[in-house]
Amino acid sequence: MDDSPRWYRPAPDVPLLVGSATALLGYLVPWFRASRLHQWSYSGWTYLEAEGGWTWLVVVSLGIAVLAGLWAGRSLACAKLAVGAAVAGMFLASAVVAVSLGALPERDSINWVGELPFEMGMPLMAVGFGTVVARALGTVRRPVEA
């Protein structure tokens, strides 16, 4: 029999854990390529390698969400922490992507964003953050299981 305390043994909330991890992966892989020649791309990893700075807040927020998601099935406080950190990561990632779009050269088309060659990062972030938000609606209201 395991003598370790109950709080020490992880009991993940799978949707929170997978959603947070997917959003983190989506942040790190390319969101879109800035040139048709595919010479370079925008992504969280690119920012972290080049300058880092405030873009680290996204990685830290989503890292907290992933870690708290490991215990979210056993602790309501961890579930709330996972949701809060993931939502904070969602807002911060949105700001980073908005800054990236603002840094692109001006285009002639009115729908120039739609003409960008999108990569996997944006859909992964959308699926990950959507999963977290959908799970949050039920997670923070459920009773803690004994």
XYZ file of N, CA and C in Angstrom:
438
model
N 0.839 -1.187 0.000
C 0.000 0.000 0.000
C 0.882 1.248 0.000
N 0.452 2.255 -0.690
C 1.211 3.495 -0.814
C 0.975 4.359 0.418
N 2.058 4.738 1.115
C 1.939 5.549 2.323
C 2.074 7.038 2.067
N 2.273 7.441 0.822
C 2.426 8.866 0.541
C 1.097 9.583 0.741
N 1.164 10.859 1.141
C -0.074 11.618 1.340
C -0.882 11.714 0.046
N -2.177 11.846 0.177
C -3.065 11.911 -0.999
C -2.748 13.104 -1.883
N -2.399 14.236 -1.300
C -2.149 15.432 -2.097
C -0.899 15.290 -2.950
N 0.002 14.385 -2.560
C 1.258 14.222 -3.278
C 1.086 13.432 -4.571
N 0.134 12.516 -4.579
C -0.083 11.687 -5.759
C -0.894 12.460 -6.806
N -0.345 12.617 -7.999
C -1.091 13.349 -9.026
C -2.381 12.632 -9.419
N -3.380 13.415 -9.662
C -4.640 12.943 -10.223
C -5.035 13.973 -11.271
N -4.577 13.785 -12.501
C -4.771 14.824 -13.507
C -6.219 14.963 -13.951
N -6.563 16.183 -14.270
C -7.789 16.462 -14.992
C -7.350 16.471 -16.453
N -7.627 15.408 -17.160
C -7.066 15.193 -18.500
C -7.395 16.328 -19.470
N -8.647 16.796 -19.556
C -8.894 17.900 -20.500
C -8.109 19.168 -20.164
N -7.990 19.507 -18.881
C -7.207 20.688 -18.509
C -5.730 20.494 -18.836
N -5.222 19.333 -18.527
C -3.813 19.029 -18.774
C -3.502 19.025 -20.266
N -4.308 18.325 -21.044
C -4.081 18.229 -22.489
C -4.309 19.581 -23.162
N -5.340 20.304 -22.751
C -5.601 21.618 -23.342
C -4.474 22.597 -23.087
N -3.968 22.625 -21.858
C -2.865 23.530 -21.524
C -1.594 23.141 -22.271
N -1.298 21.846 -22.321
C -0.098 21.384 -23.025
C -0.201 21.659 -24.526
N -1.384 21.485 -25.102
C -1.581 21.756 -26.529
C -1.408 23.238 -26.825
N -1.950 24.095 -25.951
C -1.785 25.539 -26.137
C -0.317 25.934 -26.035
N 0.418 25.330 -25.089
C 1.843 25.620 -24.956
C 2.607 25.184 -26.205
N 2.311 24.001 -26.707
C 2.939 23.534 -27.938
C 2.604 24.470 -29.095
N 1.343 24.880 -29.189
C 0.929 25.802 -30.242
C 1.623 27.148 -30.159
N 1.951 27.576 -28.934
C 2.663 28.836 -28.770
C 4.103 28.717 -29.256
N 4.708 27.555 -29.046
C 6.120 27.395 -29.361
C 6.398 27.093 -30.837
N 5.487 26.405 -31.521
C 5.721 26.101 -32.936
C 5.301 27.306 -33.789
N 5.687 27.338 -35.060
C 5.368 28.508 -35.902
C 3.867 28.785 -36.023
N 3.516 30.065 -35.929
C 2.120 30.489 -36.129
C 1.885 30.775 -37.598
N 2.777 31.522 -38.194
C 2.699 31.809 -39.619
C 4.071 32.226 -40.113
N 4.270 32.059 -41.392
C 5.536 32.447 -42.011
C 5.367 33.830 -42.622
N 6.368 34.642 -42.443
C 6.276 36.029 -42.882
C 6.580 36.210 -44.357
N 7.219 35.243 -44.991
C 7.532 35.393 -46.407
C 7.107 34.144 -47.160
N 6.843 34.323 -48.413
C 6.454 33.194 -49.259
C 7.623 32.225 -49.455
N 8.827 32.687 -49.228
C 10.011 31.843 -49.389
C 10.254 30.958 -48.159
N 9.435 31.113 -47.140
C 9.563 30.337 -45.901
C 10.952 30.463 -45.296
N 11.523 31.653 -45.349
C 12.847 31.862 -44.799
C 12.828 31.973 -43.278
N 11.771 32.465 -42.710
C 11.664 32.568 -41.262
C 10.183 32.635 -40.896
N 9.896 32.452 -39.624
C 8.490 32.424 -39.196
C 8.345 33.104 -37.850
N 7.117 33.453 -37.519
C 6.786 33.967 -36.199
C 6.312 32.804 -35.337
N 6.813 32.736 -34.116
C 6.367 31.757 -33.133
C 6.899 32.178 -31.781
N 6.361 31.613 -30.727
C 6.861 31.906 -29.394
C 8.301 31.487 -29.226
N 8.681 30.367 -29.852
C 10.048 29.892 -29.745
C 11.010 30.896 -30.370
N 10.623 31.483 -31.497
C 11.456 32.479 -32.156
C 11.680 33.675 -31.244
N 10.621 34.122 -30.571
C 10.757 35.250 -29.653
C 11.637 34.898 -28.464
N 11.482 33.700 -27.932
C 12.267 33.298 -26.771
C 13.745 33.169 -27.115
N 14.056 32.698 -28.320
C 15.457 32.588 -28.750
C 16.078 33.953 -29.010
N 15.299 34.851 -29.599
C 15.840 36.139 -30.015
C 15.950 37.120 -28.849
N 14.840 37.401 -28.208
C 14.819 38.440 -27.186
C 14.202 37.963 -25.880
N 13.225 37.091 -25.963
C 12.557 36.624 -24.743
C 11.707 37.719 -24.149
N 12.208 38.315 -23.096
C 11.494 39.414 -22.455
C 10.132 38.992 -21.939
N 9.152 39.814 -22.193
C 7.813 39.590 -21.644
C 7.111 38.398 -22.279
N 7.622 37.888 -23.411
C 6.992 36.721 -24.022
C 7.188 35.464 -23.173
N 8.160 35.477 -22.251
C 8.329 34.359 -21.320
C 7.108 34.193 -20.433
N 6.341 35.265 -20.213
C 5.154 35.178 -19.357
C 4.145 34.167 -19.896
N 4.068 34.020 -21.213
C 3.160 33.036 -21.806
C 3.603 31.632 -21.425
N 4.893 31.357 -21.580
C 5.426 30.033 -21.264
C 5.263 29.738 -19.777
N 5.533 30.721 -18.929
C 5.393 30.524 -17.480
C 3.936 30.269 -17.125
N 3.015 31.048 -17.663
C 1.585 30.861 -17.375
C 1.104 29.482 -17.806
N 1.449 29.086 -19.017
C 1.004 27.780 -19.505
C 1.731 26.637 -18.799
N 2.974 26.857 -18.393
C 3.678 25.852 -17.596
C 3.010 25.633 -16.251
N 2.585 26.711 -15.612
C 1.837 26.609 -14.349
C 0.530 25.869 -14.580
N -0.142 26.166 -15.677
C -1.409 25.490 -15.988
C -1.199 23.988 -16.169
N -0.127 23.601 -16.850
C 0.156 22.180 -17.054
C 0.456 21.506 -15.718
N 1.295 22.124 -14.901
C 1.644 21.533 -13.606
C 0.427 21.444 -12.676
N -0.366 22.496 -12.622
C -1.568 22.460 -11.783
C -2.575 21.453 -12.330
N -2.600 21.275 -13.643
C -3.494 20.293 -14.254
C -3.199 18.872 -13.827
N -1.944 18.615 -13.412
C -1.588 17.282 -12.925
C -2.339 16.913 -11.639
N -2.653 17.916 -10.821
C -3.357 17.674 -9.559
C -4.786 18.195 -9.577
N -5.253 18.676 -10.701
C -6.581 19.288 -10.775
C -7.708 18.296 -10.548
N -7.476 17.031 -10.784
C -8.514 16.033 -10.538
C -8.737 15.762 -9.070
N -7.769 16.088 -8.241
C -7.862 15.834 -6.805
C -8.139 17.102 -5.996
N -7.786 18.255 -6.542
C -7.869 19.499 -5.781
C -8.593 20.575 -6.579
N -9.628 21.124 -5.987
C -10.362 22.212 -6.627
C -9.472 23.450 -6.762
N -8.606 23.683 -5.783
C -7.695 24.825 -5.851
C -6.744 24.684 -7.037
N -6.237 23.473 -7.267
C -5.350 23.247 -8.421
C -6.113 23.405 -9.729
N -7.374 22.972 -9.743
C -8.188 23.140 -10.948
C -8.390 24.616 -11.258
N -8.669 25.400 -10.227
C -8.848 26.839 -10.430
C -7.537 27.499 -10.855
N -6.427 27.060 -10.262
C -5.125 27.593 -10.651
C -4.812 27.254 -12.105
N -5.087 26.025 -12.512
C -4.837 25.611 -13.901
C -5.664 26.451 -14.869
N -6.921 26.646 -14.558
C -7.797 27.441 -15.432
C -7.333 28.889 -15.474
N -7.056 29.462 -14.307
C -6.613 30.862 -14.263
C -5.313 31.089 -15.010
N -4.356 30.184 -14.821
C -3.070 30.325 -15.516
C -3.235 30.146 -17.022
N -4.079 29.211 -17.438
C -4.300 29.005 -18.871
C -4.996 30.205 -19.504
N -5.961 30.784 -18.812
C -6.642 31.970 -19.349
C -5.674 33.148 -19.409
N -4.825 33.294 -18.393
C -3.797 34.345 -18.440
C -2.867 34.114 -19.635
N -2.472 32.860 -19.848
C -1.643 32.530 -20.999
C -2.340 32.840 -22.307
N -3.661 32.619 -22.344
C -4.430 32.889 -23.556
C -4.396 34.389 -23.886
N -4.599 35.229 -22.895
C -4.566 36.670 -23.146
C -3.159 37.142 -23.525
N -2.155 36.619 -22.840
C -0.781 37.008 -23.157
C -0.376 36.529 -24.554
N -0.729 35.297 -24.910
C -0.416 34.786 -26.244
C -1.130 35.605 -27.313
N -2.360 36.015 -27.046
C -3.090 36.858 -28.000
C -2.362 38.180 -28.216
N -1.826 38.750 -27.145
C -1.089 40.008 -27.268
C 0.181 39.805 -28.090
N 0.890 38.697 -27.857
C 2.120 38.426 -28.599
C 1.820 38.233 -30.085
N 0.752 37.504 -30.398
C 0.382 37.305 -31.804
C -0.032 38.640 -32.435
N -0.753 39.476 -31.687
C -1.153 40.782 -32.217
C 0.067 41.648 -32.516
N 1.050 41.625 -31.631
C 2.281 42.380 -31.874
C 2.993 41.836 -33.108
N 2.988 40.514 -33.272
C 3.616 39.906 -34.450
C 2.932 40.367 -35.725
N 1.618 40.389 -35.723
C 0.890 40.851 -36.909
C 1.180 42.312 -37.188
N 1.325 43.109 -36.132
C 1.639 44.524 -36.311
C 3.033 44.758 -36.845
N 3.936 43.806 -36.630
C 5.319 43.952 -37.080
C 5.514 43.550 -38.532
N 4.523 42.911 -39.121
C 4.650 42.494 -40.518
C 4.612 43.711 -41.430
N 5.266 43.628 -42.580
C 5.221 44.754 -43.513
C 3.800 44.994 -44.016
N 3.519 46.225 -44.334
C 2.187 46.596 -44.807
C 1.914 45.952 -46.165
N 0.683 45.555 -46.352
C 0.281 44.905 -47.603
C -0.778 45.758 -48.292
N -1.005 45.474 -49.568
C -1.979 46.224 -50.342
C -3.398 45.722 -50.146
N -3.539 44.442 -49.863
C -4.856 43.836 -49.758
C -5.541 44.237 -48.455
N -6.863 44.316 -48.477
C -7.619 44.610 -47.274
C -7.686 43.392 -46.348
N -7.479 42.198 -46.926
C -7.524 40.962 -46.157
C -6.151 40.305 -46.143
N -5.115 41.062 -45.819
C -3.759 40.544 -45.900
C -3.467 39.472 -44.863
N -4.138 39.522 -43.723
C -3.925 38.481 -42.718
C -4.403 37.131 -43.253
N -5.512 37.132 -43.968
C -6.022 35.900 -44.554
C -5.118 35.324 -45.633
N -4.241 36.145 -46.174
C -3.314 35.686 -47.211
C -2.022 35.114 -46.640
N -1.820 35.229 -45.322
C -0.596 34.697 -44.724
C -0.615 33.181 -44.747
N 0.538 32.583 -44.996
C 0.618 31.114 -44.947
C 0.693 30.646 -43.490
N -0.444 30.277 -42.936
C -0.508 29.869 -41.537
C 0.097 28.492 -41.340
N 0.716 28.306 -40.218
C 1.314 27.036 -39.821
C 0.424 26.394 -38.748
N 0.949 25.423 -38.029
C 0.164 24.659 -37.058
C -0.040 25.363 -35.718
N 0.763 26.366 -35.400
C 0.705 26.984 -34.083
C -0.632 27.599 -33.738
N -1.194 28.368 -34.655
C -2.473 29.035 -34.373
C -3.598 28.027 -34.140
N -3.773 27.019 -35.003
C -4.824 26.037 -34.717
C -4.588 25.272 -33.417
N -3.340 24.936 -33.103
C -3.063 24.236 -31.849
C -3.403 25.101 -30.641
N -3.035 26.381 -30.695
C -3.402 27.276 -29.591
C -4.910 27.379 -29.460
N -5.614 27.503 -30.580
C -7.073 27.618 -30.530
C -7.714 26.378 -29.925
N -7.274 25.197 -30.341
C -7.816 23.949 -29.792
C -7.480 23.823 -28.316
N -6.247 24.118 -27.944
C -5.829 24.013 -26.549
C -6.579 24.967 -25.644
N -6.638 26.229 -26.024
C -7.342 27.209 -25.200
C -8.844 26.936 -25.180
N -9.384 26.500 -26.296
C -10.809 26.150 -26.325
C -11.129 24.994 -25.406
N -10.261 23.994 -25.369
C -10.453 22.848 -24.477
C -10.413 23.282 -23.023
N -9.469 24.145 -22.680
C -9.359 24.631 -21.297
C -10.606 25.413 -20.900
N -11.054 26.301 -21.748
C -12.231 27.115 -21.424
C -13.479 26.244 -21.309
N -13.635 25.290 -22.219
C -14.797 24.399 -22.147
C -14.775 23.562 -20.871
N -13.608 23.058 -20.510
C -13.481 22.259 -19.293
C -13.662 23.121 -18.050
N -13.237 24.376 -18.121
C -13.361 25.276 -16.971
C -14.801 25.470 -16.550
N -15.696 25.439 -17.489
C -17.102 25.627 -17.153
C -17.608 24.542 -16.206
N -17.095 23.327 -16.342
C -17.511 22.251 -15.456
C -16.565 22.010 -14.295
N -15.286 22.306 -14.474
C -14.285 21.972 -13.471
C -14.400 22.813 -12.216
N -14.563 24.090 -12.352
C -14.552 24.953 -11.166
C -15.855 24.858 -10.384
N -16.838 24.169 -10.920
C -18.116 24.052 -10.228
C -18.325 22.673 -9.629
N -17.464 21.718 -9.915
C -17.660 20.363 -9.437
C -17.189 20.238 -7.993
N -17.774 19.331 -7.229
C -17.283 19.113 -5.866
C -15.963 18.333 -5.909
N -15.151 18.543 -4.892
C -13.893 17.806 -4.803
C -14.205 16.365 -4.454
N -13.577 15.448 -5.208
C -13.801 14.037 -4.955
C -12.915 13.581 -3.814
N -13.445 12.754 -2.950
C -12.679 12.281 -1.795
C -11.806 11.103 -2.169
